[in-house]
Amino acid sequence: MSETRTAPPPGAATAPAPGPGLIPVTVLTGFLGAGKTTLLNHILTAEHGRKYAVVINEFGELGVDNDLVVDADEEVFEMNNGCICCTVRGDLIRILGSLMKRRGRFDGIIVETTGLADPAPVAQTFFVDEEVKARTRLDAVVTVVDALNLPARLADSREAQNQIAFADVIVLNKTDLVDEAGLAAVEARIRGINRYARIHRAQRGNVDVAAILDQGGFDLKRALEVAPDFLESDSHSHDDEVQSLSFELEAPVDAAKFQAWIGSVLQEQGQDILRSKGILSYKGENRRFAFQAVHMMADGDFVAPWSPDETRTSRLVFIGRNLNRPRLRRGFESCVAA
Amino acid sequence: MSTTFANRSAPVPVDELLNSRGAVQQAEGFVVACAISRDSSRMAFATGDGIVHVTPRRGQAEHWRRLEVHDGGALALAQDVTPQGFLTGGDDSRLCRIDADDAVHELSRGRRWVEHVATVVDGRTALIATAVGKQVELRDADGTLARTLDHDSTVSGVVFDARGKRIATSHYGGATLRFVNTKSDAPRVLAWKGSHIGIAMHPNGDALVTAMQENELHGWRLPDGHNMRMSGYPQKTQSFAFSRSGRWLATSGADVIVLWPFFGGGPMGKPPLELAGIQGVVCTRVAFHPQHDIVAAGFVDGTVLMADVATKKVLPVCGPHGGEGHAAVTALAYSPDGGCLAFGTEGGRMAVVDLTPK
């Protein structure tokens, strides 16, 4: 007998419920040279009356004085839970744990990743670790892209596509180096990958800080708040492996059918589906059901009620690779309540 | 209307021990660790804002000292190799010694957080180990760096055996065991998939146990490397300790004190013993008495108690204290002579309880 699993102690206790006063964490991604550090410095020096603790990667450097700067080695750990795409940032679990022992010194935390980093492990850390979940909330993934070099990056890098796919906010930097037609083309390219991220144009990172912080990108209550292009038609070119697909249903959805279907979709294709979000109108339910997932890790809850005069449209977005539109649409349609 | 026995019985005076035998002080910050000196005469409490509060054992309020040791947060605190001193590590990348006169001396300053400090004294052996990023720095009693032990990932825990012959570390992917006094670095790597976040060694040196990210413990029987898994926790085990007898491993992470038997073939195939449960209130810290099979435990609501493993009798030290999110017991230690218990909380409560006969 090489290993023995002994009986678990019975009487599972409840984990601390996430409450108000969770410290917001903003994840800043982007390729080397896109202007991440410039944007970070801009955030830290802007007049917003808030203090931020900053976790920078080992190659990073901060151009401004900040009380709380932590150097991190990006340690991506696989969880030993049988889920192969379930990776977390082990260093971040430790660092956030230590930072939360002096909360009150800062209002938020900004985590900068290395240029080649996949945002998934950072995001998944906030789904997996109970203590991180109990004290902090992932506010948004902010991705800085270089308007001039983005097409080249997208052509040669899977990580560049992932960073755009994961973003809640995209800062399109260095817009002074590209003409308007070029910018429109780059934005269309970004939209093809990620349809619901907010895009802000910037030069030398000079974007309104309010457009970056407090985005509630992972807040169920604000899921699909931004739905700029929610037609099922897809006018964008498929230059990129990663694309976003959105679906709508007017008829009420059966809660059990939807849970079963989305569960199996994420189970089977969770490695390819980078992010997904949805707002569902369940039959016989006056409140919206909000849903979101990062790869296979899903989260869902009832949020605000529908208003009496509102059309109760269920909406779902998938961002990922190898997405089969007809199959996903048929699957979603099969969730309509009888 | 009938009256039950329970209704007629007087409420348990849960705070009596603390009120009658305790000294309580309030820190501004989160108490990250407490320690009692090797000669059992002095107590120290380190906080998340880098302050270390020090008091003599039966100190009155005016005897408590507030030392500004780390610029940033204190991350680790341990009894020193000297009889009355303490060692602290901080996120200012410094290792500091607080001497018997409360003077602070910097032993090292590097570029990484000093996250863990361990010490051992046995006969003429006196060693200090610190976990600094992916390295463990092994130092002589005076703080001189003797060896640096490299790892592939950040070291999450470090422990000596009782004699100071071997040193073990936990990290991503398992644990590593090394002999302290050897020129060649021939580590014994104990591999187990996953992220290991803390380590303890059996007092006889027969087993190593790590806590894991996945709410379970993993162990290795050292003679043959046999794997042991101890699972079923609702939360991560942040605190775990062997009894001096080596019979029991006490662990936090459930709403009872979970004790795994390390005798009669255990823990393999044996259910753990559960003591002193408070429904829905998670145990956050455990400490074993230095001689007897008596375990102290702190809970997320601020409760502290002691339990006799053999009789399962529970002696409350104090009841819930502090508001939600501030109450959790985050530090707990017995003095080496067993006559004193110290604890600290997330909300900055620091307490020393005298357990000796009056």
XYZ file of C-alpha atoms in Angstrom:
696
model
C 0.000 0.000 0.000
C 1.688 3.120 -1.151
C -0.757 5.647 0.131
C -3.711 5.765 2.416
C -6.538 8.193 2.565
C -7.914 8.388 6.029
C -11.416 9.344 6.949
C -12.156 13.044 6.897
C -13.244 14.700 10.088
C -16.986 15.263 9.751
C -18.778 18.533 10.329
C -17.647 20.818 7.553
C -17.445 24.379 8.720
C -18.520 27.266 6.595
C -15.890 29.355 4.893
C -15.925 33.056 5.705
C -18.455 34.688 3.422
C -17.082 37.420 1.196
C -18.439 40.648 2.538
C -18.060 44.336 1.969
C -14.682 45.889 2.519
C -12.884 43.463 0.244
C -9.714 45.007 -1.085
C -9.893 45.418 -4.872
C -7.072 43.911 -6.905
C -6.309 45.130 -10.412
C -4.207 42.910 -12.643
C -2.099 44.763 -15.175
C -0.937 42.733 -18.146
C 0.646 43.597 -21.465
C 3.654 42.819 -23.547
C 7.082 44.187 -22.869
C 7.255 47.632 -24.421
C 3.510 48.145 -24.583
C 3.691 50.729 -21.810
C 2.707 48.838 -18.682
C 5.200 50.557 -16.415
C 4.272 53.970 -17.801
C 0.622 53.258 -17.112
C 1.439 51.989 -13.636
C 3.368 55.145 -12.854
C 0.496 57.193 -14.211
C -1.976 55.377 -11.947
C 0.212 55.851 -8.895
C 0.843 59.543 -9.464
C -2.656 60.532 -10.596
C -4.804 62.560 -8.222
C -7.270 60.047 -6.914
C -6.557 60.246 -3.182
C -5.980 56.519 -2.881
C -3.004 54.458 -1.900
C -2.044 51.322 -3.738
C 0.176 48.431 -2.843
C 1.959 47.287 -5.966
C 3.163 43.783 -6.730
C 5.681 43.969 -9.546
C 7.421 41.136 -11.320
C 11.100 40.563 -10.911
C 11.968 42.325 -14.156
C 9.786 45.298 -13.411
C 10.843 48.622 -12.092
C 8.799 51.412 -10.717
C 9.593 54.948 -11.735
C 7.892 56.568 -8.767
C 8.122 56.273 -5.024
C 5.526 54.057 -3.503
C 5.404 52.887 0.092
C 4.336 49.403 -0.657
C 6.116 47.709 -3.518
C 6.558 43.963 -3.498
C 8.910 42.112 -5.825
C 7.386 38.847 -6.930
C 8.654 35.789 -8.714
C 5.770 34.585 -10.789
C 5.313 31.093 -9.411
C 2.583 29.307 -11.299
C 1.474 26.239 -9.387
C -0.749 23.437 -10.535
C -3.466 22.556 -8.109
C -3.395 18.919 -7.132
C -7.126 18.545 -7.708
C -7.192 16.620 -10.937
C -8.011 19.669 -13.052
C -5.131 20.140 -15.458
C -5.880 23.719 -16.409
C -6.274 24.741 -12.785
C -3.156 26.747 -12.068
C -2.680 29.479 -9.507
C -0.034 32.028 -8.603
C 1.486 30.582 -5.449
C 3.542 33.703 -4.809
C 0.420 35.835 -5.003
C -1.371 33.752 -2.372
C 1.545 34.390 0.013
C 1.967 38.047 -0.867
C -1.724 38.938 -0.659
C -1.880 37.068 2.648
C 0.927 39.201 4.056
C -0.440 42.440 2.635
C -3.829 41.784 4.212
C -2.122 41.728 7.610
C -1.682 45.458 7.273
C -4.842 46.470 5.534
C -5.662 50.050 6.276
C -2.315 51.074 4.836
C -3.724 50.991 1.298
C -7.014 51.062 -0.588
C -6.226 48.663 -3.375
C -3.609 46.361 -4.836
C -2.197 46.397 -8.344
C -0.517 43.254 -9.634
C 1.739 43.692 -12.635
C 2.547 40.571 -14.618
C 5.501 39.875 -16.877
C 4.968 40.477 -20.573
C 4.623 36.830 -21.471
C 2.369 35.919 -18.585
C -0.888 34.081 -19.112
C -3.519 35.932 -17.051
C -5.399 32.722 -16.204
C -3.374 31.642 -13.150
C -3.693 35.127 -11.636
C -7.447 35.182 -12.165
C -7.872 31.602 -10.973
C -6.054 32.402 -7.750
C -9.079 34.503 -6.801
C -11.443 31.609 -7.465
C -9.408 28.925 -5.728
C -7.876 30.268 -2.550
C -10.378 30.724 0.286
C -8.321 33.253 2.198
C -7.647 35.364 -0.866
C -11.370 35.203 -1.641
C -12.320 36.143 1.898
C -10.273 39.344 1.933
C -9.783 40.559 -1.608
C -11.707 40.722 -4.846
C -10.349 40.633 -8.350
C -11.566 43.914 -9.804
C -10.396 43.711 -13.390
C -7.743 42.513 -15.778
C -6.328 45.548 -17.526
C -4.273 44.845 -20.635
C -2.012 47.442 -22.194
C -1.457 46.994 -25.907
C 0.764 48.872 -28.276
C -1.287 50.207 -31.210
C 1.691 50.038 -33.539
C 2.995 46.580 -32.713
C -0.146 44.727 -31.763
C -0.688 43.039 -35.165
C 2.838 41.621 -35.031
C 2.380 40.432 -31.446
C -0.905 38.762 -32.273
C 0.717 36.988 -35.179
C 3.559 35.495 -33.179
C 2.212 35.054 -29.695
C -0.473 33.005 -28.070
C 0.042 35.011 -24.858
C -0.819 38.283 -26.599
C -4.153 36.803 -27.666
C -4.762 35.460 -24.154
C -4.035 38.831 -22.600
C -6.591 40.520 -24.827
C -9.072 37.698 -24.365
C -8.872 37.986 -20.593
C -9.114 41.743 -20.389
C -11.966 43.702 -18.873
C -10.226 46.893 -19.926
C -7.823 47.380 -22.805
C -5.602 50.424 -22.903
C -4.694 50.972 -26.523
C -1.454 52.822 -26.050
C 0.845 54.704 -28.419
C -2.074 55.855 -30.562
C 0.072 58.771 -31.744
C 2.137 56.323 -33.784
C -0.772 55.051 -35.858
C -3.249 56.878 -38.090
C -7.005 56.761 -37.564
C -7.572 54.025 -40.145
C -4.871 51.944 -38.504
C -6.432 52.488 -35.065
C -9.845 51.475 -36.334
C -8.328 48.298 -37.782
C -6.543 47.474 -34.513
C -9.731 48.053 -32.527
C -11.688 45.819 -34.875
C -9.044 43.154 -34.378
C -9.341 43.496 -30.594
C -13.133 43.337 -30.822
C -12.881 40.143 -32.816
C -11.017 38.549 -29.915
C -12.833 40.159 -27.028
C -16.148 41.802 -27.620
C -16.950 43.088 -24.188
C -13.711 44.675 -22.975
C -13.768 48.439 -22.725
C -11.140 49.962 -25.000
C -9.491 53.241 -24.080
C -7.102 54.995 -26.403
C -4.016 56.478 -24.798
C -0.637 58.038 -25.465
C 2.118 57.394 -22.934
C -0.429 55.772 -20.665
C -2.418 58.977 -20.155
C -5.769 57.347 -19.653
C -8.343 58.466 -17.094
C -7.603 56.406 -14.008
C -11.337 56.102 -13.326
C -11.552 54.060 -16.516
C -9.116 51.486 -15.123
C -9.847 51.136 -11.441
C -13.108 49.964 -9.854
C -14.308 48.216 -12.972
C -16.057 45.313 -11.286
C -14.938 43.059 -14.114
C -15.459 39.964 -11.987
C -18.442 41.333 -10.111
C -21.485 39.228 -10.898
C -23.696 42.229 -10.302
C -21.972 43.968 -13.150
C -21.606 41.006 -15.478
C -22.336 42.031 -19.049
C -22.958 45.603 -18.004
C -21.029 46.466 -21.112
C -22.430 44.731 -24.137
C -21.539 46.949 -26.990
C -21.926 44.494 -29.812
C -24.402 41.895 -28.850
C -25.589 40.753 -32.197
C -25.211 37.147 -32.938
C -23.981 38.023 -36.395
C -20.254 38.115 -36.592
C -18.931 40.680 -38.982
C -15.346 40.452 -37.825
C -12.666 38.608 -39.645
C -11.270 35.470 -38.098
C -7.631 36.386 -38.243
C -7.134 35.282 -34.695
C -7.454 31.926 -33.055
C -9.224 33.495 -30.133
C -12.652 34.934 -30.750
C -15.699 35.887 -28.799
C -19.136 34.504 -29.463
C -22.294 35.899 -27.976
C -25.756 34.436 -27.829
C -29.163 35.718 -26.830
C -32.408 34.025 -25.919
C -35.756 35.741 -25.479
C -37.546 32.736 -24.014
C -37.057 31.977 -20.296
C -34.316 29.500 -19.462
C -34.684 26.362 -17.361
C -32.235 26.708 -14.475
C -31.425 23.016 -14.133
C -30.962 22.535 -17.877
C -28.666 25.552 -18.101
C -26.549 24.477 -15.129
C -26.161 21.005 -16.580
C -25.329 22.291 -20.041
C -22.852 25.015 -19.023
C -21.242 22.579 -16.614
C -20.597 20.083 -19.365
C -19.424 22.763 -21.815
C -16.853 24.016 -19.314
C -15.864 20.500 -18.356
C -15.245 19.512 -21.979
C -13.943 22.759 -23.436
C -12.784 24.677 -20.371
C -9.195 24.635 -21.542
C -10.186 26.441 -24.738
C -12.770 28.744 -23.188
C -10.731 31.480 -21.538
C -13.585 33.481 -20.101
C -17.344 33.247 -20.227
C -20.079 35.418 -18.780
C -23.816 35.408 -18.836
C -27.021 36.942 -17.560
C -29.902 34.479 -17.465
C -33.628 34.897 -17.189
C -34.749 31.771 -15.380
C -38.338 30.702 -15.691
C -40.372 31.647 -12.633
C -37.594 33.813 -11.217
C -37.811 37.584 -10.904
C -34.116 38.119 -10.454
C -31.361 37.923 -13.006
C -28.985 35.020 -12.636
C -25.412 36.118 -13.333
C -22.746 33.660 -14.332
C -19.059 33.886 -15.073
C -16.132 31.545 -15.475
C -12.404 31.551 -16.010
C -11.605 28.354 -17.873
C -13.366 25.651 -15.837
C -13.845 27.720 -12.725
C -17.354 29.060 -12.579
C -19.233 31.311 -10.249
C -22.889 32.261 -10.338
C -25.580 33.922 -8.256
C -28.857 35.779 -8.401
C -28.404 39.514 -8.755
C -30.749 42.459 -9.312
C -34.404 41.827 -10.281
C -35.636 42.526 -13.801
C -37.644 45.733 -14.107
C -41.337 45.226 -14.985
C -41.066 46.871 -18.409
C -37.789 45.236 -19.386
C -37.344 42.532 -22.016
C -35.943 39.559 -20.192
C -33.188 38.585 -22.575
C -30.718 35.908 -21.534
C -27.251 36.623 -22.832
C -24.104 34.585 -22.903
C -20.574 35.317 -24.076
C -17.710 32.908 -24.663
C -14.165 34.001 -25.374
C -11.834 31.278 -26.482
C -10.326 29.031 -29.111
C -11.952 26.387 -31.273
C -15.438 27.584 -30.422
C -18.164 25.873 -32.413
C -20.847 28.506 -32.850
C -23.702 26.314 -34.126
C -23.107 23.724 -31.468
C -22.952 26.280 -28.647
C -26.072 28.010 -29.970
C -27.983 24.736 -30.182
C -26.862 23.872 -26.688
C -27.937 27.226 -25.306
C -31.278 26.982 -27.108
C -31.882 23.566 -25.627
C -31.920 25.262 -22.210
C -35.170 27.070 -22.968
C -37.769 26.185 -20.352
C -40.588 23.936 -21.470
C -43.130 24.370 31.952
C -40.261 22.044 32.527
C -36.790 23.230 33.282
C -33.902 21.352 31.777
C -30.633 20.806 33.508
C -28.877 22.920 30.965
C -31.152 25.835 31.654
C -30.470 25.698 35.338
C -26.723 25.396 35.111
C -24.708 28.560 35.452
C -23.017 29.851 32.295
C -19.480 28.577 31.887
C -17.086 31.297 33.033
C -15.122 31.109 29.801
C -12.981 34.156 30.488
C -12.094 33.244 34.033
C -8.613 31.933 33.321
C -7.678 34.981 31.289
C -9.229 37.365 33.831
C -7.627 35.769 36.860
C -4.255 34.749 35.431
C -3.789 36.729 32.267
C -2.158 39.955 31.183
C -3.702 41.535 28.113
C -2.359 44.360 25.961
C -3.575 45.848 22.704
C -1.409 46.304 19.606
C -2.372 48.488 16.667
C -1.600 45.831 14.090
C -2.435 42.243 13.232
C -0.433 39.873 15.471
C 1.386 37.627 12.995
C 3.292 35.543 15.535
C 4.175 35.225 19.188
C 7.129 33.494 20.804
C 8.459 32.808 24.278
C 12.166 32.872 25.025
C 14.141 29.681 25.589
C 14.383 30.334 29.327
C 10.603 30.963 29.446
C 11.127 34.403 30.980
C 10.086 36.707 28.118
C 7.267 36.936 25.567
C 7.257 38.643 22.171
C 4.451 39.495 19.731
C 5.168 40.619 16.177
C 2.637 42.598 14.147
C 1.815 43.166 10.509
C 3.105 46.719 10.761
C 6.600 45.683 11.794
C 6.339 46.290 15.527
C 7.460 43.747 18.121
C 5.944 43.997 21.606
C 8.050 42.406 24.338
C 7.193 41.731 27.974
C 8.701 39.875 30.880
C 6.679 36.856 31.974
C 4.808 38.467 34.816
C 5.142 41.968 33.456
C 2.714 44.702 34.406
C 1.450 47.081 31.754
C 4.418 49.400 32.271
C 6.882 46.588 31.551
C 5.663 46.009 28.004
C 8.004 47.447 25.395
C 7.057 48.446 21.847
C 9.991 47.984 19.473
C 9.977 49.292 15.917
C 11.889 46.459 14.297
C 10.822 46.194 10.656
C 10.101 48.874 8.111
C 6.989 47.263 6.644
C 5.528 44.088 8.061
C 6.993 41.498 10.375
C 6.619 38.085 8.755
C 8.282 35.713 11.211
C 9.182 35.537 14.874
C 11.016 32.797 16.745
C 12.789 32.262 20.024
C 16.494 32.981 19.625
C 19.299 30.529 20.312
C 20.173 32.755 23.288
C 18.185 32.224 26.499
C 16.272 35.515 26.416
C 16.396 36.749 22.841
C 14.099 36.665 19.826
C 14.640 36.612 16.077
C 12.382 38.342 13.592
C 12.097 38.386 9.804
C 10.364 41.077 7.790
C 9.356 42.217 4.363
C 12.127 44.806 4.580
C 14.318 41.745 3.850
C 16.006 41.918 7.251
C 16.673 39.322 9.905
C 16.860 40.966 13.325
C 17.767 39.878 16.828
C 16.100 41.353 19.889
C 18.513 40.792 22.769
C 17.859 40.375 26.500
C 17.893 44.162 26.921
C 15.403 44.755 24.090
C 18.100 46.151 21.820
C 17.535 45.341 18.134
C 20.461 44.070 16.039
C 20.326 43.495 12.300
C 21.814 40.077 11.491
C 21.268 40.242 7.761
C 19.736 42.365 5.057
C 19.031 40.876 1.651
C 16.743 41.414 -1.302
C 13.923 39.027 -0.457
C 11.333 38.788 2.274
C 12.516 36.874 5.337
C 9.384 34.754 5.666
C 10.311 32.031 8.119
C 12.766 31.713 10.984
C 13.652 28.495 12.831
C 16.202 27.875 15.554
C 17.589 24.872 17.400
C 19.801 24.457 20.458
C 21.082 21.061 21.517
C 24.221 20.752 23.596
C 26.866 22.705 21.714
C 24.761 22.993 18.580
C 23.020 26.324 18.062
C 21.648 27.130 14.624
C 19.430 29.687 12.913
C 17.661 29.047 9.622
C 15.723 31.605 7.594
C 13.608 31.080 4.502
C 14.382 33.858 2.056
C 12.724 33.412 -1.321
C 13.937 30.148 -2.835
C 16.805 29.821 -0.380
C 17.308 28.807 3.187
C 20.138 30.612 4.928
C 21.764 28.621 7.680
C 23.536 30.704 10.324
C 25.670 30.189 13.394
C 24.544 31.444 16.789
C 26.162 34.833 16.169
C 24.351 35.207 12.854
C 27.268 34.376 10.561
C 26.078 32.770 7.347
C 27.286 29.168 7.230
C 25.449 27.694 4.272
C 22.825 28.557 1.690
C 20.407 25.845 0.645
C 18.829 26.256 -2.785
C 15.349 25.212 -3.861
C 13.460 25.346 -7.152
C 10.588 27.355 -5.715
C 9.895 29.601 -2.747
C 10.429 27.925 0.604
C 7.171 27.931 2.561
C 8.374 26.372 5.788
C 11.585 25.342 7.532
C 12.154 23.122 10.545
C 15.090 21.477 12.354
C 15.006 18.087 14.003
C 15.327 18.158 17.793
C 19.088 17.627 17.749
C 19.859 20.098 15.009
C 21.280 17.364 12.795
C 18.814 17.675 9.953
C 16.804 20.486 8.391
C 13.617 20.082 6.379
C 11.814 22.507 4.096
C 8.458 22.591 2.341
C 7.916 24.046 -1.112
C 6.048 23.500 -4.359
C 6.128 19.830 -5.254
C 7.081 18.409 -1.849
C 9.629 18.642 0.922
C 13.410 18.467 1.128
C 15.461 16.969 3.927
C 19.147 17.700 4.384
C 21.872 17.028 6.908
C 23.064 20.257 8.440
C 26.727 19.337 8.782
C 27.791 18.172 5.394
C 29.941 19.798 2.800
C 28.241 18.109 -0.117
C 24.694 19.174 -0.763
C 22.880 15.862 -1.077
C 19.283 16.679 -0.323
C 16.661 13.995 0.037
C 13.726 15.213 -1.998
C 10.335 13.953 -0.930
C 8.114 14.580 -3.915
C 4.361 14.987 -3.793
C 2.474 16.901 -6.439
C 0.969 20.196 -5.376
C 1.808 23.250 -3.344
C 3.057 22.590 0.189
C 2.637 25.552 2.499
C 4.169 24.595 5.839
C 6.112 21.819 7.547
C 6.555 20.009 10.881
C 8.875 17.209 11.937
C 8.027 14.386 14.295
C 9.951 14.809 17.595
C 11.707 11.475 17.054
C 12.628 12.525 13.543
C 10.541 9.667 12.134
C 8.121 11.612 9.978
C 7.662 14.869 8.115
C 4.274 16.467 7.628
C 3.357 19.332 5.319
C 0.164 21.339 4.930
C -1.105 21.704 1.399
C -2.948 24.322 -0.629
C -5.699 21.744 -1.211
C -6.975 21.714 2.403
C -5.119 18.567 3.390
C -1.919 17.412 4.996
C 0.713 15.205 3.481
C 3.244 13.164 5.378
C 6.267 10.986 4.773
C 7.414 8.261 7.112
C 11.120 8.959 7.024
C 12.751 5.576 7.259
C 10.966 4.278 4.153
C 9.420 7.371 2.533
C 5.917 5.913 2.831
C 3.292 8.533 1.917
C 0.568 9.560 4.339
C -2.443 11.647 3.439
C -4.604 13.387 5.974
C -7.581 15.051 4.349
C -11.101 16.276 4.925
C -10.492 19.835 6.103
C -12.939 22.590 5.166
C -10.094 25.108 5.178
C -6.337 25.193 4.794
C -4.356 23.996 7.776
C -2.342 27.048 8.817
C -1.071 25.651 12.086
C -0.044 22.155 13.128
C 2.198 20.695 15.802
C 3.333 17.358 17.202
C 2.989 16.508 20.874
C 6.286 16.054 22.714
C 5.430 12.366 23.092
C 5.181 12.101 19.319
C 1.836 10.372 19.663
C -0.330 13.148 18.264
C -0.313 15.723 15.498
C -2.692 18.588 16.281
C -4.010 20.567 13.328
C -6.094 23.656 12.581
C -8.470 24.104 9.654
C -11.690 22.495 10.934
C -14.291 23.499 13.517
C -12.734 21.034 15.929
C -9.121 20.405 16.923
C -8.204 17.524 14.628
C -5.541 15.236 16.126
C -3.955 12.490 14.043
C -2.561 9.477 15.900
C 1.093 8.684 15.163
C 1.119 5.353 16.994
C -0.289 1.891 16.466
C 0.244 2.191 12.728
C -1.434 5.606 12.478
C -2.248 7.916 10.944
C -2.735 5.478 8.047
C -6.167 3.936 8.214
C -6.999 5.613 11.521
C -9.644 8.255 12.008
C -8.423 11.416 13.686
C -9.447 12.351 17.197
C -11.602 15.450 17.366
C -11.565 17.662 20.418
C -13.293 20.772 21.659
C -15.433 21.584 18.675
C -17.285 24.855 18.359
C -19.933 24.391 15.680
C -19.080 26.468 12.628
C -16.116 28.183 14.307
C -12.856 27.246 12.680
C -9.727 26.483 14.654
C -6.944 28.780 13.444
C -3.996 27.975 15.731
C -2.782 25.000 17.727
C 0.159 24.535 20.098
C 1.192 21.494 22.128
C 2.326 21.642 25.718
C 6.106 21.050 25.780
C 5.819 18.003 28.044
C 2.282 16.664 28.283
C -0.355 15.607 25.780
C -2.255 18.836 26.334
C -3.113 20.921 23.315
C -3.965 24.623 23.205
C -6.130 25.938 20.392
C -7.260 29.317 19.135
C -10.357 29.882 17.020
C -11.553 32.327 14.407
C -13.907 34.040 16.891
C -11.121 34.722 19.405
C -11.787 31.735 21.660
C -8.730 30.106 23.231
C -8.848 26.836 25.143
C -6.727 23.938 26.311
C -7.670 20.279 26.036
C -6.252 17.159 27.626
C -5.988 14.598 24.847
C -6.346 11.528 27.087
C -9.369 12.663 29.120
C -10.775 15.022 26.429
C -11.355 17.554 29.198
C -11.488 21.111 27.967
C -10.343 24.138 29.937
C -11.443 27.471 28.462
C -8.880 30.272 28.505
C -11.104 32.957 27.017
C -14.292 33.192 24.996
C -15.044 35.015 21.752
C -13.568 38.490 21.611
C -13.391 41.235 18.976
C -15.590 41.893 15.988
C -15.937 39.775 12.889
C -12.811 39.877 10.791
C -10.713 41.021 13.767
C -11.158 38.251 16.290
C -9.231 35.319 14.863
C -6.444 33.903 16.969
C -3.382 34.214 14.756
C -0.555 33.370 17.161
C -0.282 30.857 19.994
C 2.661 29.469 21.966
C 3.486 27.620 25.173
C 6.589 28.550 27.102
C 9.305 25.861 27.001
C 8.688 25.127 30.707
C 4.954 24.721 30.056
C 4.020 27.268 32.694
C 2.738 29.935 30.401
C 0.581 30.368 27.299
C 0.749 33.378 24.988
C -1.613 34.256 22.173
C -2.371 37.062 19.773
C -5.198 37.942 17.406
C -5.897 39.557 14.092
C -7.325 42.555 15.932
C -4.115 43.121 17.902
C -5.052 41.494 21.186
C -1.941 40.163 22.953
C -2.289 37.972 26.014
C -0.038 36.055 28.395
C -1.636 33.514 30.724
C 0.238 32.151 33.759
C -0.486 28.436 34.232
C 1.751 27.726 37.214
C 0.232 26.836 40.627
C -0.320 29.945 42.689
